[in-house]
Amino acid sequence: MSDLARTPRQIGTLIQRARKKRDWTQKQLADRAGLRQATISTIESGEKPAKLDTILAVLSALDLEFRIGARSRGDASDIEEIF
Amino acid sequence: MSDLARTPRQIGTLIQRARKKRDWTQKQLADRAGLRQATISTIESGEKPAKLDTILAVLSALDLEFRIGARSRGDASDIEEIF
DNA sequence: AGAAAAAATACGCCAAAGCGCATAAATTGT
DNA sequence: ACAATTTATGCGCTTTGGCGTATTTTTTCT
């Protein structure tokens, strides 16, 4: 399963959920990702649009990754050849 | 199906593939995404790490989207509960 | 080969992301 | 309620992504 992330806010929420699932503080995640606690805070809020590199660092620290697929309404994954 | 995108370079390549599949020029994609042709160029090369917003705009223009999931070696999608 | 279209680069400029450092506000736990 | 931990903000500074404008360089098509 993978959750879609179309907006910075959605991405922030998913990151926060994953972090809490691991019982990590923002500081712990920040250290692992080479960022500041404050940066994690803004990312999770999704208000200040982050840099791609920063998000990738966070995802990596959480053992997560981006996937790119066709837009699907709802949560389906009925996709064919796009690339 | 969805392709994983762990690095700016991978993301750039996927975007380029999707664009070519539609027979769009960088200029056409740029216009649809509200960006410059030059910006698309750098994104596809993956050299200059882009901003998250910019990537999201491009994906949207291509009717693509990000999905976040557990890291999987290879191309499998055998994922469970992470969030 | 030559022309035309597309893609890669260049340069100065501006906006803003993330930093260090620090503090206020909110949560959690006893 | 109180202390301790965690999270949200603040401020000045540095770095850099994307813009406008424009020019190469590369690819595509007669």
PDB file of C-alpha atoms (C1' of nucleotides) in Angstrom:
ATOM      1  CA  MET A   1       0.000   0.000   0.000  1.00  0.00           C
ATOM      2  CA  SER A   2       1.067   3.510  -0.680  1.00  0.00           C
ATOM      3  CA  ASP A   3      -0.672   6.749   0.131  1.00  0.00           C
ATOM      4  CA  LEU A   4      -0.972   9.434  -2.459  1.00  0.00           C
ATOM      5  CA  ALA A   5       0.656  12.745  -1.785  1.00  0.00           C
ATOM      6  CA  ARG A   6      -0.468  15.528  -4.057  1.00  0.00           C
ATOM      7  CA  THR A   7       0.136  18.479  -1.809  1.00  0.00           C
ATOM      8  CA  PRO A   8       2.809  19.539   0.662  1.00  0.00           C
ATOM      9  CA  ARG A   9       0.208  19.240   3.365  1.00  0.00           C
ATOM     10  CA  GLN A  10      -0.609  15.648   2.531  1.00  0.00           C
ATOM     11  CA  ILE A  11       3.071  14.843   2.423  1.00  0.00           C
ATOM     12  CA  GLY A  12       3.595  16.472   5.772  1.00  0.00           C
ATOM     13  CA  THR A  13       0.780  14.520   7.323  1.00  0.00           C
ATOM     14  CA  LEU A  14       2.099  11.231   6.003  1.00  0.00           C
ATOM     15  CA  ILE A  15       5.554  11.998   7.296  1.00  0.00           C
ATOM     16  CA  GLN A  16       4.182  12.846  10.695  1.00  0.00           C
ATOM     17  CA  ARG A  17       2.163   9.663  10.820  1.00  0.00           C
ATOM     18  CA  ALA A  18       5.178   7.567   9.904  1.00  0.00           C
ATOM     19  CA  ARG A  19       7.316   9.313  12.497  1.00  0.00           C
ATOM     20  CA  LYS A  20       4.808   8.810  15.273  1.00  0.00           C
ATOM     21  CA  LYS A  21       4.364   5.203  14.291  1.00  0.00           C
ATOM     22  CA  ARG A  22       8.032   4.795  15.070  1.00  0.00           C
ATOM     23  CA  ASP A  23       7.729   6.798  18.276  1.00  0.00           C
ATOM     24  CA  TRP A  24      10.336   9.251  17.172  1.00  0.00           C
ATOM     25  CA  THR A  25      10.461  12.878  18.205  1.00  0.00           C
ATOM     26  CA  GLN A  26      10.941  15.546  15.590  1.00  0.00           C
ATOM     27  CA  LYS A  27      14.445  15.941  16.929  1.00  0.00           C
ATOM     28  CA  GLN A  28      15.256  12.299  16.420  1.00  0.00           C
ATOM     29  CA  LEU A  29      13.964  12.366  12.890  1.00  0.00           C
ATOM     30  CA  ALA A  30      15.796  15.608  12.225  1.00  0.00           C
ATOM     31  CA  ASP A  31      19.093  14.108  13.355  1.00  0.00           C
ATOM     32  CA  ARG A  32      18.668  11.066  11.191  1.00  0.00           C
ATOM     33  CA  ALA A  33      17.790  13.179   8.197  1.00  0.00           C
ATOM     34  CA  GLY A  34      20.489  15.751   8.818  1.00  0.00           C
ATOM     35  CA  LEU A  35      18.003  18.532   9.413  1.00  0.00           C
ATOM     36  CA  ARG A  36      16.793  20.724  12.236  1.00  0.00           C
ATOM     37  CA  GLN A  37      13.872  19.977  14.495  1.00  0.00           C
ATOM     38  CA  ALA A  38      12.340  23.243  13.319  1.00  0.00           C
ATOM     39  CA  THR A  39      12.555  22.103   9.723  1.00  0.00           C
ATOM     40  CA  ILE A  40      10.713  18.888  10.481  1.00  0.00           C
ATOM     41  CA  SER A  41       8.083  20.970  12.179  1.00  0.00           C
ATOM     42  CA  THR A  42       7.415  23.120   9.131  1.00  0.00           C
ATOM     43  CA  ILE A  43       7.461  20.133   6.810  1.00  0.00           C
ATOM     44  CA  GLU A  44       4.879  18.289   8.845  1.00  0.00           C
ATOM     45  CA  SER A  45       2.669  21.337   8.897  1.00  0.00           C
ATOM     46  CA  GLY A  46       2.964  21.520   5.131  1.00  0.00           C
ATOM     47  CA  GLU A  47       2.733  25.286   5.186  1.00  0.00           C
ATOM     48  CA  LYS A  48       6.139  26.276   3.927  1.00  0.00           C
ATOM     49  CA  PRO A  49       6.750  24.362   0.706  1.00  0.00           C
ATOM     50  CA  ALA A  50       9.971  22.481   1.176  1.00  0.00           C
ATOM     51  CA  LYS A  51      12.745  21.567  -1.175  1.00  0.00           C
ATOM     52  CA  LEU A  52      12.604  18.235  -2.873  1.00  0.00           C
ATOM     53  CA  ASP A  53      15.940  17.214  -1.407  1.00  0.00           C
ATOM     54  CA  THR A  54      14.735  17.879   2.079  1.00  0.00           C
ATOM     55  CA  ILE A  55      11.656  15.737   1.648  1.00  0.00           C
ATOM     56  CA  LEU A  56      13.721  12.957   0.126  1.00  0.00           C
ATOM     57  CA  ALA A  57      16.083  13.074   3.093  1.00  0.00           C
ATOM     58  CA  VAL A  58      13.199  12.768   5.498  1.00  0.00           C
ATOM     59  CA  LEU A  59      11.608   9.928   3.597  1.00  0.00           C
ATOM     60  CA  SER A  60      14.908   8.121   3.484  1.00  0.00           C
ATOM     61  CA  ALA A  61      15.348   8.503   7.230  1.00  0.00           C
ATOM     62  CA  LEU A  62      11.918   6.952   7.653  1.00  0.00           C
ATOM     63  CA  ASP A  63      12.641   4.165   5.202  1.00  0.00           C
ATOM     64  CA  LEU A  64       9.981   5.493   2.921  1.00  0.00           C
ATOM     65  CA  GLU A  65      10.108   6.455  -0.712  1.00  0.00           C
ATOM     66  CA  PHE A  66       8.237   8.297  -3.376  1.00  0.00           C
ATOM     67  CA  ARG A  67       6.538   6.531  -6.171  1.00  0.00           C
ATOM     68  CA  ILE A  68       5.210   8.211  -9.242  1.00  0.00           C
ATOM     69  CA  GLY A  69       2.057   6.961 -10.851  1.00  0.00           C
ATOM     70  CA  ALA A  70      -0.954   8.047 -12.828  1.00  0.00           C
ATOM     71  CA  ARG A  71      -3.434  10.187 -11.014  1.00  0.00           C
ATOM     72  CA  SER A  72      -6.233   8.125  -9.676  1.00  0.00           C
ATOM     73  CA  ARG A  73      -9.332   9.407  -8.053  1.00  0.00           C
ATOM     74  CA  GLY A  74      -9.904   7.807  -4.697  1.00  0.00           C
ATOM     75  CA  ASP A  75      -7.272   5.401  -3.597  1.00  0.00           C
ATOM     76  CA  ALA A  76      -7.316   2.931  -6.450  1.00  0.00           C
ATOM     77  CA  SER A  77      -4.184   1.938  -8.281  1.00  0.00           C
ATOM     78  CA  ASP A  78      -5.633   0.829 -11.573  1.00  0.00           C
ATOM     79  CA  ILE A  79      -2.940   2.096 -13.812  1.00  0.00           C
ATOM     80  CA  GLU A  80      -1.483   1.035 -17.105  1.00  0.00           C
ATOM     81  CA  GLU A  81       1.260   2.276 -19.331  1.00  0.00           C
ATOM     82  CA  ILE A  82       2.109   5.856 -18.751  1.00  0.00           C
ATOM     83  CA  PHE A  83       5.827   6.080 -19.130  1.00  0.00           C
TER      84      PHE A  83
ATOM     85  CA  MET B   1       1.930   0.440 -11.522  1.00  0.00           C
ATOM     86  CA  SER B   2       4.098   3.152 -10.112  1.00  0.00           C
ATOM     87  CA  ASP B   3       7.788   3.744 -10.458  1.00  0.00           C
ATOM     88  CA  LEU B   4       9.867   4.537  -7.453  1.00  0.00           C
ATOM     89  CA  ALA B   5      11.624   7.860  -7.288  1.00  0.00           C
ATOM     90  CA  ARG B   6      14.272   8.126  -4.644  1.00  0.00           C
ATOM     91  CA  THR B   7      16.499  10.745  -6.178  1.00  0.00           C
ATOM     92  CA  PRO B   8      15.999  13.964  -8.126  1.00  0.00           C
ATOM     93  CA  ARG B   9      17.592  12.218 -11.064  1.00  0.00           C
ATOM     94  CA  GLN B  10      15.128   9.353 -11.021  1.00  0.00           C
ATOM     95  CA  ILE B  11      12.288  11.797 -10.729  1.00  0.00           C
ATOM     96  CA  GLY B  12      13.631  13.795 -13.637  1.00  0.00           C
ATOM     97  CA  THR B  13      13.915  10.726 -15.781  1.00  0.00           C
ATOM     98  CA  LEU B  14      10.382   9.634 -15.032  1.00  0.00           C
ATOM     99  CA  ILE B  15       9.057  13.075 -15.831  1.00  0.00           C
ATOM    100  CA  GLN B  16      10.929  13.103 -19.093  1.00  0.00           C
ATOM    101  CA  ARG B  17       9.616   9.681 -20.032  1.00  0.00           C
ATOM    102  CA  ALA B  18       6.052  10.719 -19.297  1.00  0.00           C
ATOM    103  CA  ARG B  19       6.457  13.920 -21.280  1.00  0.00           C
ATOM    104  CA  LYS B  20       7.845  12.146 -24.322  1.00  0.00           C
ATOM    105  CA  LYS B  21       5.122   9.562 -24.121  1.00  0.00           C
ATOM    106  CA  ARG B  22       2.719  12.417 -24.673  1.00  0.00           C
ATOM    107  CA  ASP B  23       4.860  13.912 -27.410  1.00  0.00           C
ATOM    108  CA  TRP B  24       5.133  17.175 -25.596  1.00  0.00           C
ATOM    109  CA  THR B  25       8.051  19.532 -25.867  1.00  0.00           C
ATOM    110  CA  GLN B  26       9.616  20.952 -22.745  1.00  0.00           C
ATOM    111  CA  LYS B  27       7.983  24.232 -23.679  1.00  0.00           C
ATOM    112  CA  GLN B  28       4.531  22.679 -23.846  1.00  0.00           C
ATOM    113  CA  LEU B  29       4.964  21.021 -20.489  1.00  0.00           C
ATOM    114  CA  ALA B  30       6.380  24.206 -19.045  1.00  0.00           C
ATOM    115  CA  ASP B  31       3.348  26.194 -20.165  1.00  0.00           C
ATOM    116  CA  ARG B  32       0.918  23.697 -18.694  1.00  0.00           C
ATOM    117  CA  ALA B  33       2.798  23.645 -15.423  1.00  0.00           C
ATOM    118  CA  GLY B  34       3.287  27.387 -15.272  1.00  0.00           C
ATOM    119  CA  LEU B  35       7.039  27.120 -15.547  1.00  0.00           C
ATOM    120  CA  ARG B  36       9.817  27.924 -17.988  1.00  0.00           C
ATOM    121  CA  GLN B  37      11.267  25.594 -20.561  1.00  0.00           C
ATOM    122  CA  ALA B  38      14.616  26.055 -18.873  1.00  0.00           C
ATOM    123  CA  THR B  39      13.175  24.905 -15.580  1.00  0.00           C
ATOM    124  CA  ILE B  40      11.817  21.728 -17.114  1.00  0.00           C
ATOM    125  CA  SER B  41      15.235  21.138 -18.561  1.00  0.00           C
ATOM    126  CA  THR B  42      16.982  21.285 -15.217  1.00  0.00           C
ATOM    127  CA  ILE B  43      14.328  19.177 -13.563  1.00  0.00           C
ATOM    128  CA  GLU B  44      14.645  16.442 -16.140  1.00  0.00           C
ATOM    129  CA  SER B  45      18.394  16.442 -15.774  1.00  0.00           C
ATOM    130  CA  GLY B  46      17.941  16.083 -12.051  1.00  0.00           C
ATOM    131  CA  GLU B  47      21.063  18.075 -11.363  1.00  0.00           C
ATOM    132  CA  LYS B  48      19.665  21.107  -9.648  1.00  0.00           C
ATOM    133  CA  PRO B  49      17.455  19.842  -6.864  1.00  0.00           C
ATOM    134  CA  ALA B  50      14.067  21.404  -7.399  1.00  0.00           C
ATOM    135  CA  LYS B  51      11.467  22.655  -5.017  1.00  0.00           C
ATOM    136  CA  LEU B  52       8.715  20.320  -4.015  1.00  0.00           C
ATOM    137  CA  ASP B  53       6.080  22.667  -5.333  1.00  0.00           C
ATOM    138  CA  THR B  54       7.684  22.765  -8.727  1.00  0.00           C
ATOM    139  CA  ILE B  55       7.776  19.011  -9.021  1.00  0.00           C
ATOM    140  CA  LEU B  56       4.178  18.764  -7.899  1.00  0.00           C
ATOM    141  CA  ALA B  57       3.173  21.273 -10.567  1.00  0.00           C
ATOM    142  CA  VAL B  58       4.914  19.255 -13.238  1.00  0.00           C
ATOM    143  CA  LEU B  59       3.402  16.001 -12.088  1.00  0.00           C
ATOM    144  CA  SER B  60      -0.021  17.571 -12.045  1.00  0.00           C
ATOM    145  CA  ALA B  61       0.435  18.842 -15.579  1.00  0.00           C
ATOM    146  CA  LEU B  62       1.290  15.312 -16.615  1.00  0.00           C
ATOM    147  CA  ASP B  63      -1.620  13.825 -14.690  1.00  0.00           C
ATOM    148  CA  LEU B  64       0.771  12.041 -12.445  1.00  0.00           C
ATOM    149  CA  GLU B  65       1.084  12.011  -8.691  1.00  0.00           C
ATOM    150  CA  PHE B  66       3.381  11.076  -5.895  1.00  0.00           C
ATOM    151  CA  ARG B  67       2.695   8.183  -3.674  1.00  0.00           C
ATOM    152  CA  ILE B  68       4.550   7.463  -0.466  1.00  0.00           C
ATOM    153  CA  GLY B  69       5.273   3.942   0.542  1.00  0.00           C
ATOM    154  CA  ALA B  70       7.750   1.754   2.349  1.00  0.00           C
ATOM    155  CA  ARG B  71      11.102   1.346   0.734  1.00  0.00           C
ATOM    156  CA  SER B  72      11.264  -1.810  -1.250  1.00  0.00           C
ATOM    157  CA  ARG B  73      14.317  -3.235  -2.870  1.00  0.00           C
ATOM    158  CA  GLY B  74      13.816  -3.949  -6.507  1.00  0.00           C
ATOM    159  CA  ASP B  75      10.495  -2.939  -7.912  1.00  0.00           C
ATOM    160  CA  ALA B  76       8.161  -4.916  -5.706  1.00  0.00           C
ATOM    161  CA  SER B  77       5.260  -3.313  -3.918  1.00  0.00           C
ATOM    162  CA  ASP B  78       4.861  -5.739  -1.072  1.00  0.00           C
ATOM    163  CA  ILE B  79       4.060  -3.313   1.640  1.00  0.00           C
ATOM    164  CA  GLU B  80       2.061  -3.456   4.817  1.00  0.00           C
ATOM    165  CA  GLU B  81       1.187  -1.094   7.581  1.00  0.00           C
ATOM    166  CA  ILE B  82       3.636   1.700   7.944  1.00  0.00           C
ATOM    167  CA  PHE B  83       1.595   4.733   8.855  1.00  0.00           C
TER     168      PHE B  83
ATOM    169  C1'  DA C   1      23.796  19.406 -45.979  1.00  0.00           C
ATOM    170  C1'  DG C   2      20.686  23.068 -44.332  1.00  0.00           C
ATOM    171  C1'  DA C   3      16.900  24.758 -42.078  1.00  0.00           C
ATOM    172  C1'  DA C   4      13.820  24.516 -38.278  1.00  0.00           C
ATOM    173  C1'  DA C   5      12.567  23.083 -33.908  1.00  0.00           C
ATOM    174  C1'  DA C   6      13.825  21.655 -29.402  1.00  0.00           C
ATOM    175  C1'  DA C   7      16.813  21.383 -25.504  1.00  0.00           C
ATOM    176  C1'  DA C   8      20.695  22.974 -22.729  1.00  0.00           C
ATOM    177  C1'  DT C   9      23.190  27.143 -20.755  1.00  0.00           C
ATOM    178  C1'  DA C  10      24.172  31.860 -19.294  1.00  0.00           C
ATOM    179  C1'  DC C  11      23.618  35.953 -16.199  1.00  0.00           C
ATOM    180  C1'  DG C  12      21.635  39.108 -13.073  1.00  0.00           C
ATOM    181  C1'  DC C  13      17.755  39.319  -9.862  1.00  0.00           C
ATOM    182  C1'  DC C  14      14.445  38.159  -6.302  1.00  0.00           C
ATOM    183  C1'  DA C  15      12.076  35.270  -3.145  1.00  0.00           C
ATOM    184  C1'  DA C  16      12.371  31.962   0.159  1.00  0.00           C
ATOM    185  C1'  DA C  17      14.078  27.459   2.321  1.00  0.00           C
ATOM    186  C1'  DG C  18      16.974  25.957   5.787  1.00  0.00           C
ATOM    187  C1'  DC C  19      20.553  27.166   9.111  1.00  0.00           C
ATOM    188  C1'  DG C  20      22.224  28.586  13.892  1.00  0.00           C
ATOM    189  C1'  DC C  21      20.619  30.149  17.947  1.00  0.00           C
ATOM    190  C1'  DA C  22      17.066  30.973  21.072  1.00  0.00           C
ATOM    191  C1'  DT C  23      12.564  31.085  23.144  1.00  0.00           C
ATOM    192  C1'  DA C  24       7.567  30.504  23.605  1.00  0.00           C
ATOM    193  C1'  DA C  25       3.847  27.369  23.513  1.00  0.00           C
ATOM    194  C1'  DA C  26       1.899  22.939  23.878  1.00  0.00           C
ATOM    195  C1'  DT C  27       2.070  17.808  25.348  1.00  0.00           C
ATOM    196  C1'  DT C  28       3.026  14.250  28.196  1.00  0.00           C
ATOM    197  C1'  DG C  29       3.845  11.960  32.457  1.00  0.00           C
ATOM    198  C1'  DT C  30       4.048  11.518  37.431  1.00  0.00           C
TER     199       DT C  30
ATOM    200  C1'  DA D   1      -0.622  21.048  39.543  1.00  0.00           C
ATOM    201  C1'  DC D   2       4.235  20.717  38.289  1.00  0.00           C
ATOM    202  C1'  DA D   3       8.140  19.318  35.870  1.00  0.00           C
ATOM    203  C1'  DA D   4      10.028  17.550  31.814  1.00  0.00           C
ATOM    204  C1'  DT D   5       9.802  16.712  27.187  1.00  0.00           C
ATOM    205  C1'  DT D   6       8.310  17.972  22.700  1.00  0.00           C
ATOM    206  C1'  DT D   7       6.786  21.057  19.271  1.00  0.00           C
ATOM    207  C1'  DA D   8       6.017  25.600  17.284  1.00  0.00           C
ATOM    208  C1'  DT D   9       8.002  30.344  16.407  1.00  0.00           C
ATOM    209  C1'  DG D  10      11.207  34.141  15.948  1.00  0.00           C
ATOM    210  C1'  DC D  11      15.248  36.622  13.749  1.00  0.00           C
ATOM    211  C1'  DG D  12      19.166  37.489  11.054  1.00  0.00           C
ATOM    212  C1'  DC D  13      22.060  35.158   7.579  1.00  0.00           C
ATOM    213  C1'  DT D  14      23.432  32.308   3.661  1.00  0.00           C
ATOM    214  C1'  DT D  15      22.317  29.598  -0.181  1.00  0.00           C
ATOM    215  C1'  DT D  16      19.921  28.671  -4.159  1.00  0.00           C
ATOM    216  C1'  DG D  17      15.724  27.694  -7.069  1.00  0.00           C
ATOM    217  C1'  DG D  18      13.110  29.785 -10.523  1.00  0.00           C
ATOM    218  C1'  DC D  19      12.282  33.975 -13.228  1.00  0.00           C
ATOM    219  C1'  DG D  20      13.122  37.062 -17.404  1.00  0.00           C
ATOM    220  C1'  DT D  21      15.694  37.438 -21.299  1.00  0.00           C
ATOM    221  C1'  DA D  22      18.708  35.520 -24.444  1.00  0.00           C
ATOM    222  C1'  DT D  23      22.006  32.736 -26.631  1.00  0.00           C
ATOM    223  C1'  DT D  24      24.289  28.343 -27.783  1.00  0.00           C
ATOM    224  C1'  DT D  25      24.115  23.469 -28.706  1.00  0.00           C
ATOM    225  C1'  DT D  26      21.670  19.475 -30.063  1.00  0.00           C
ATOM    226  C1'  DT D  27      18.185  17.033 -32.340  1.00  0.00           C
ATOM    227  C1'  DT D  28      14.770  16.472 -35.999  1.00  0.00           C
ATOM    228  C1'  DC D  29      13.002  16.763 -40.572  1.00  0.00           C
ATOM    229  C1'  DT D  30      13.067  17.796 -45.242  1.00  0.00           C
TER     230       DT D  30
END
